[in-house]
Amino acid sequence: MSPMHYTRDNMAGLLRGHDINPTHQRIEIAYALFSRQEHLSADQVMAVVNTRHSETSKATVYNTLRLFLEKGLVREVIVDPCKVFFDPNTSPHHHLYEVDSGKLSDIDAEHVQISGLPPLPAGMVTEVIDLIVRVRRKD
Amino acid sequence: MSPMHYTRDNMAGLLRGHDINPTHQRIEIAYALFSRQEHLSADQVMAVVNTRHSETSKATVYNTLRLFLEKGLVREVIVDPCKVFFDPNTSPHHHLYEVDSGKLSDIDAEHVQISGLPPLPAGMVTEVIDLIVRVRRKD
DNA sequence: CAGCAATCTGGACTTTGTCTAATTTCCGGA
DNA sequence: TCCGGAAATTAGACAAAGTCCAGATTGCTG
């Protein structure tokens, strides 16, 4: 896979590929998330999208992020009370969270093995396994 | 270890053992958490503590839970945006979260193995590793 | 009992996110 | 091109969870 270069033009295709009607606002929000490969919270997305002039309303940002979630375009990472991060990386991976700074980074799942989990309750299926390593600066 | 029976009287000792001045309110909050071995959110704790007459203020509940956290008496479980659970079980274990119902239960860590995690960034120490298995009812 | 520190309290406030009703945009057909 | 309706967007009111603060209470200790 060649190193992907994200442009606003790419975003339209990406959205269509996930069955999402690519509107101007949705393209901007997708571009904000994918061009910087980072974890952004909803208000960070808002800030990025509305840097120049206010273009996109709060409701649209929240609606769009939820839509992206449903369509599997992004993933939700819950590490901090009352601050959900959205992760443009949907491949299986884990997270490293620096509790002092709030910095969140990916841990590639390739070499991580989790074994010995008990069987699930009857009638349940695993949606996702979140593994979060919380670290602190050594004092 | 014999099966522990939690009483309000025990709580005072437990608190003292964790360097916490056992006041009436703190004993009630600790008793709420430990007597039912469950994961409670802050407002569930409030509800339990204030069943009869309103006795304990919101501020005190939040302050006390944070104090318990700092002193290592309880553990915080972040599975749901804007709803932190407090877990009286501080022994190493993981969590199973049923996303539809919001039910949270423990997974004993004894047989679970996590291997292959990359080295931590320099100067960092692991605070805790949270492993959360999110499950959904099969449809 | 006086003084003092620790604790508790109500209530105002903040932050994050949701809801709704009204507007705007987009698109296919006449 | 113009029209009508569906989809999308919007501002702003609202809700829930949690924080903060200044004043009141409690409980020592001398």
PDB file of C-alpha atoms in Angstrom, chain B residues 4-135:
ATOM      1  CA  MET B   4     -15.670 -10.305  53.773  1.00  0.00           C
ATOM      2  CA  HIS B   5     -18.834  -8.932  55.286  1.00  0.00           C
ATOM      3  CA  TYR B   6     -19.094  -5.225  54.890  1.00  0.00           C
ATOM      4  CA  THR B   7     -20.667  -3.173  57.621  1.00  0.00           C
ATOM      5  CA  ARG B   8     -20.604   0.515  58.352  1.00  0.00           C
ATOM      6  CA  ASP B   9     -18.304  -0.268  61.269  1.00  0.00           C
ATOM      7  CA  ASN B  10     -15.803  -1.960  58.983  1.00  0.00           C
ATOM      8  CA  MET B  11     -15.762   1.080  56.767  1.00  0.00           C
ATOM      9  CA  ALA B  12     -14.215   3.317  59.400  1.00  0.00           C
ATOM     10  CA  GLY B  13     -11.265   0.976  59.694  1.00  0.00           C
ATOM     11  CA  LEU B  14     -10.974   0.606  55.950  1.00  0.00           C
ATOM     12  CA  LEU B  15     -10.888   4.363  55.549  1.00  0.00           C
ATOM     13  CA  ARG B  16      -8.333   4.849  58.306  1.00  0.00           C
ATOM     14  CA  GLY B  17      -6.216   2.145  56.709  1.00  0.00           C
ATOM     15  CA  HIS B  18      -6.106   4.264  53.590  1.00  0.00           C
ATOM     16  CA  ASP B  19      -5.257   7.416  55.463  1.00  0.00           C
ATOM     17  CA  ILE B  20      -8.738   8.872  55.160  1.00  0.00           C
ATOM     18  CA  ASN B  21     -10.459  10.561  58.064  1.00  0.00           C
ATOM     19  CA  PRO B  22     -13.664   8.550  58.492  1.00  0.00           C
ATOM     20  CA  THR B  23     -16.494  11.036  58.613  1.00  0.00           C
ATOM     21  CA  HIS B  24     -20.154  10.135  58.581  1.00  0.00           C
ATOM     22  CA  GLN B  25     -20.565  10.974  54.897  1.00  0.00           C
ATOM     23  CA  ARG B  26     -17.435   9.139  53.832  1.00  0.00           C
ATOM     24  CA  ILE B  27     -18.523   6.029  55.687  1.00  0.00           C
ATOM     25  CA  GLU B  28     -21.897   6.114  53.972  1.00  0.00           C
ATOM     26  CA  ILE B  29     -20.332   6.494  50.541  1.00  0.00           C
ATOM     27  CA  ALA B  30     -17.786   3.754  51.153  1.00  0.00           C
ATOM     28  CA  TYR B  31     -20.536   1.498  52.466  1.00  0.00           C
ATOM     29  CA  ALA B  32     -22.639   2.152  49.374  1.00  0.00           C
ATOM     30  CA  LEU B  33     -19.791   1.051  47.129  1.00  0.00           C
ATOM     31  CA  PHE B  34     -18.439  -1.872  49.102  1.00  0.00           C
ATOM     32  CA  SER B  35     -21.574  -3.466  50.504  1.00  0.00           C
ATOM     33  CA  ARG B  36     -22.968  -4.019  47.041  1.00  0.00           C
ATOM     34  CA  GLN B  37     -19.905  -5.153  45.104  1.00  0.00           C
ATOM     35  CA  GLU B  38     -20.924  -3.184  42.049  1.00  0.00           C
ATOM     36  CA  HIS B  39     -19.823  -0.461  39.736  1.00  0.00           C
ATOM     37  CA  LEU B  40     -21.669   2.711  40.600  1.00  0.00           C
ATOM     38  CA  SER B  41     -21.602   6.082  38.925  1.00  0.00           C
ATOM     39  CA  ALA B  42     -21.466   9.265  40.962  1.00  0.00           C
ATOM     40  CA  ASP B  43     -25.182   9.890  40.768  1.00  0.00           C
ATOM     41  CA  GLN B  44     -25.969   6.297  41.600  1.00  0.00           C
ATOM     42  CA  VAL B  45     -23.853   6.752  44.719  1.00  0.00           C
ATOM     43  CA  MET B  46     -25.789   9.927  45.470  1.00  0.00           C
ATOM     44  CA  ALA B  47     -29.085   8.144  45.038  1.00  0.00           C
ATOM     45  CA  VAL B  48     -28.063   5.287  47.323  1.00  0.00           C
ATOM     46  CA  VAL B  49     -26.690   7.538  50.012  1.00  0.00           C
ATOM     47  CA  ASN B  50     -29.711   9.810  49.989  1.00  0.00           C
ATOM     48  CA  THR B  51     -32.460   7.196  49.898  1.00  0.00           C
ATOM     49  CA  ARG B  52     -34.142   8.152  53.156  1.00  0.00           C
ATOM     50  CA  HIS B  53     -33.519  11.826  53.720  1.00  0.00           C
ATOM     51  CA  SER B  54     -31.188  13.941  51.732  1.00  0.00           C
ATOM     52  CA  GLU B  55     -28.014  13.709  53.762  1.00  0.00           C
ATOM     53  CA  THR B  56     -25.058  14.242  51.528  1.00  0.00           C
ATOM     54  CA  SER B  57     -24.555  16.987  48.974  1.00  0.00           C
ATOM     55  CA  LYS B  58     -23.471  16.531  45.406  1.00  0.00           C
ATOM     56  CA  ALA B  59     -20.208  18.338  46.063  1.00  0.00           C
ATOM     57  CA  THR B  60     -19.349  15.986  48.898  1.00  0.00           C
ATOM     58  CA  VAL B  61     -20.088  12.906  46.829  1.00  0.00           C
ATOM     59  CA  TYR B  62     -17.809  14.099  44.047  1.00  0.00           C
ATOM     60  CA  ASN B  63     -15.082  15.255  46.441  1.00  0.00           C
ATOM     61  CA  THR B  64     -15.207  12.014  48.360  1.00  0.00           C
ATOM     62  CA  LEU B  65     -15.077   9.803  45.292  1.00  0.00           C
ATOM     63  CA  ARG B  66     -12.070  11.719  44.036  1.00  0.00           C
ATOM     64  CA  LEU B  67     -10.453  11.378  47.444  1.00  0.00           C
ATOM     65  CA  PHE B  68     -11.073   7.617  47.409  1.00  0.00           C
ATOM     66  CA  LEU B  69      -9.482   7.496  43.980  1.00  0.00           C
ATOM     67  CA  GLU B  70      -6.350   9.340  45.082  1.00  0.00           C
ATOM     68  CA  LYS B  71      -5.993   7.123  48.107  1.00  0.00           C
ATOM     69  CA  GLY B  72      -6.368   3.989  46.018  1.00  0.00           C
ATOM     70  CA  LEU B  73      -9.535   2.844  47.715  1.00  0.00           C
ATOM     71  CA  VAL B  74     -11.487   2.611  44.496  1.00  0.00           C
ATOM     72  CA  ARG B  75     -10.712   2.543  40.816  1.00  0.00           C
ATOM     73  CA  GLU B  76     -12.203   4.559  38.005  1.00  0.00           C
ATOM     74  CA  VAL B  77     -13.670   2.821  34.971  1.00  0.00           C
ATOM     75  CA  ILE B  78     -14.230   4.920  31.897  1.00  0.00           C
ATOM     76  CA  VAL B  79     -16.408   3.075  29.429  1.00  0.00           C
ATOM     77  CA  ASP B  80     -19.116   5.512  28.623  1.00  0.00           C
ATOM     78  CA  PRO B  81     -18.749   9.125  27.638  1.00  0.00           C
ATOM     79  CA  CYS B  82     -19.829  11.391  30.451  1.00  0.00           C
ATOM     80  CA  LYS B  83     -20.470   8.624  32.959  1.00  0.00           C
ATOM     81  CA  VAL B  84     -17.605   7.466  35.095  1.00  0.00           C
ATOM     82  CA  PHE B  85     -18.014   4.314  37.145  1.00  0.00           C
ATOM     83  CA  PHE B  86     -16.278   3.688  40.436  1.00  0.00           C
ATOM     84  CA  ASP B  87     -15.110   0.201  41.160  1.00  0.00           C
ATOM     85  CA  PRO B  88     -14.505  -0.980  44.722  1.00  0.00           C
ATOM     86  CA  ASN B  89     -12.444  -3.851  43.357  1.00  0.00           C
ATOM     87  CA  THR B  90      -8.858  -2.599  43.115  1.00  0.00           C
ATOM     88  CA  SER B  91      -7.266  -5.965  42.446  1.00  0.00           C
ATOM     89  CA  PRO B  92      -6.035  -6.337  38.874  1.00  0.00           C
ATOM     90  CA  HIS B  93      -8.921  -7.204  36.611  1.00  0.00           C
ATOM     91  CA  HIS B  94     -10.573  -6.233  33.369  1.00  0.00           C
ATOM     92  CA  HIS B  95     -14.059  -5.279  32.329  1.00  0.00           C
ATOM     93  CA  LEU B  96     -16.899  -6.498  30.219  1.00  0.00           C
ATOM     94  CA  TYR B  97     -19.266  -3.813  29.047  1.00  0.00           C
ATOM     95  CA  GLU B  98     -22.635  -4.497  27.472  1.00  0.00           C
ATOM     96  CA  VAL B  99     -23.119  -1.475  25.282  1.00  0.00           C
ATOM     97  CA  ASP B 100     -26.896  -1.746  24.919  1.00  0.00           C
ATOM     98  CA  SER B 101     -27.750  -2.152  28.563  1.00  0.00           C
ATOM     99  CA  GLY B 102     -24.817  -0.291  30.064  1.00  0.00           C
ATOM    100  CA  LYS B 103     -24.106  -3.252  32.324  1.00  0.00           C
ATOM    101  CA  LEU B 104     -20.517  -3.472  33.492  1.00  0.00           C
ATOM    102  CA  SER B 105     -18.939  -6.566  35.011  1.00  0.00           C
ATOM    103  CA  ASP B 106     -15.509  -7.763  36.025  1.00  0.00           C
ATOM    104  CA  ILE B 107     -13.207 -10.128  34.208  1.00  0.00           C
ATOM    105  CA  ASP B 108     -10.726 -11.769  36.500  1.00  0.00           C
ATOM    106  CA  ALA B 109      -7.198 -10.976  35.335  1.00  0.00           C
ATOM    107  CA  GLU B 110      -5.782 -14.219  36.602  1.00  0.00           C
ATOM    108  CA  HIS B 111      -5.947 -16.134  33.331  1.00  0.00           C
ATOM    109  CA  VAL B 112      -5.680 -13.222  30.930  1.00  0.00           C
ATOM    110  CA  GLN B 113      -2.321 -12.669  29.303  1.00  0.00           C
ATOM    111  CA  ILE B 114      -1.336  -9.582  27.385  1.00  0.00           C
ATOM    112  CA  SER B 115       1.958  -9.856  25.542  1.00  0.00           C
ATOM    113  CA  GLY B 116       3.874  -8.026  22.870  1.00  0.00           C
ATOM    114  CA  LEU B 117       3.241  -4.493  24.043  1.00  0.00           C
ATOM    115  CA  PRO B 118       5.919  -2.121  22.758  1.00  0.00           C
ATOM    116  CA  PRO B 119       8.285  -0.396  25.203  1.00  0.00           C
ATOM    117  CA  LEU B 120       6.964   2.737  26.827  1.00  0.00           C
ATOM    118  CA  PRO B 121       8.202   6.173  25.825  1.00  0.00           C
ATOM    119  CA  ALA B 122      11.214   7.244  27.875  1.00  0.00           C
ATOM    120  CA  GLY B 123      10.468   8.609  31.307  1.00  0.00           C
ATOM    121  CA  MET B 124       7.001   7.110  31.442  1.00  0.00           C
ATOM    122  CA  VAL B 125       5.588   4.528  33.807  1.00  0.00           C
ATOM    123  CA  THR B 126       2.450   2.506  33.391  1.00  0.00           C
ATOM    124  CA  GLU B 127      -0.308   3.619  35.690  1.00  0.00           C
ATOM    125  CA  VAL B 128      -2.834   0.993  34.689  1.00  0.00           C
ATOM    126  CA  ILE B 129      -3.747  -1.118  31.702  1.00  0.00           C
ATOM    127  CA  ASP B 130      -7.450  -1.014  30.976  1.00  0.00           C
ATOM    128  CA  LEU B 131      -8.816  -3.847  28.946  1.00  0.00           C
ATOM    129  CA  ILE B 132     -12.457  -3.423  28.060  1.00  0.00           C
ATOM    130  CA  VAL B 133     -14.389  -5.999  26.099  1.00  0.00           C
ATOM    131  CA  ARG B 134     -17.390  -4.294  24.552  1.00  0.00           C
ATOM    132  CA  VAL B 135     -20.150  -6.721  23.720  1.00  0.00           C
TER     133      VAL B 135
END
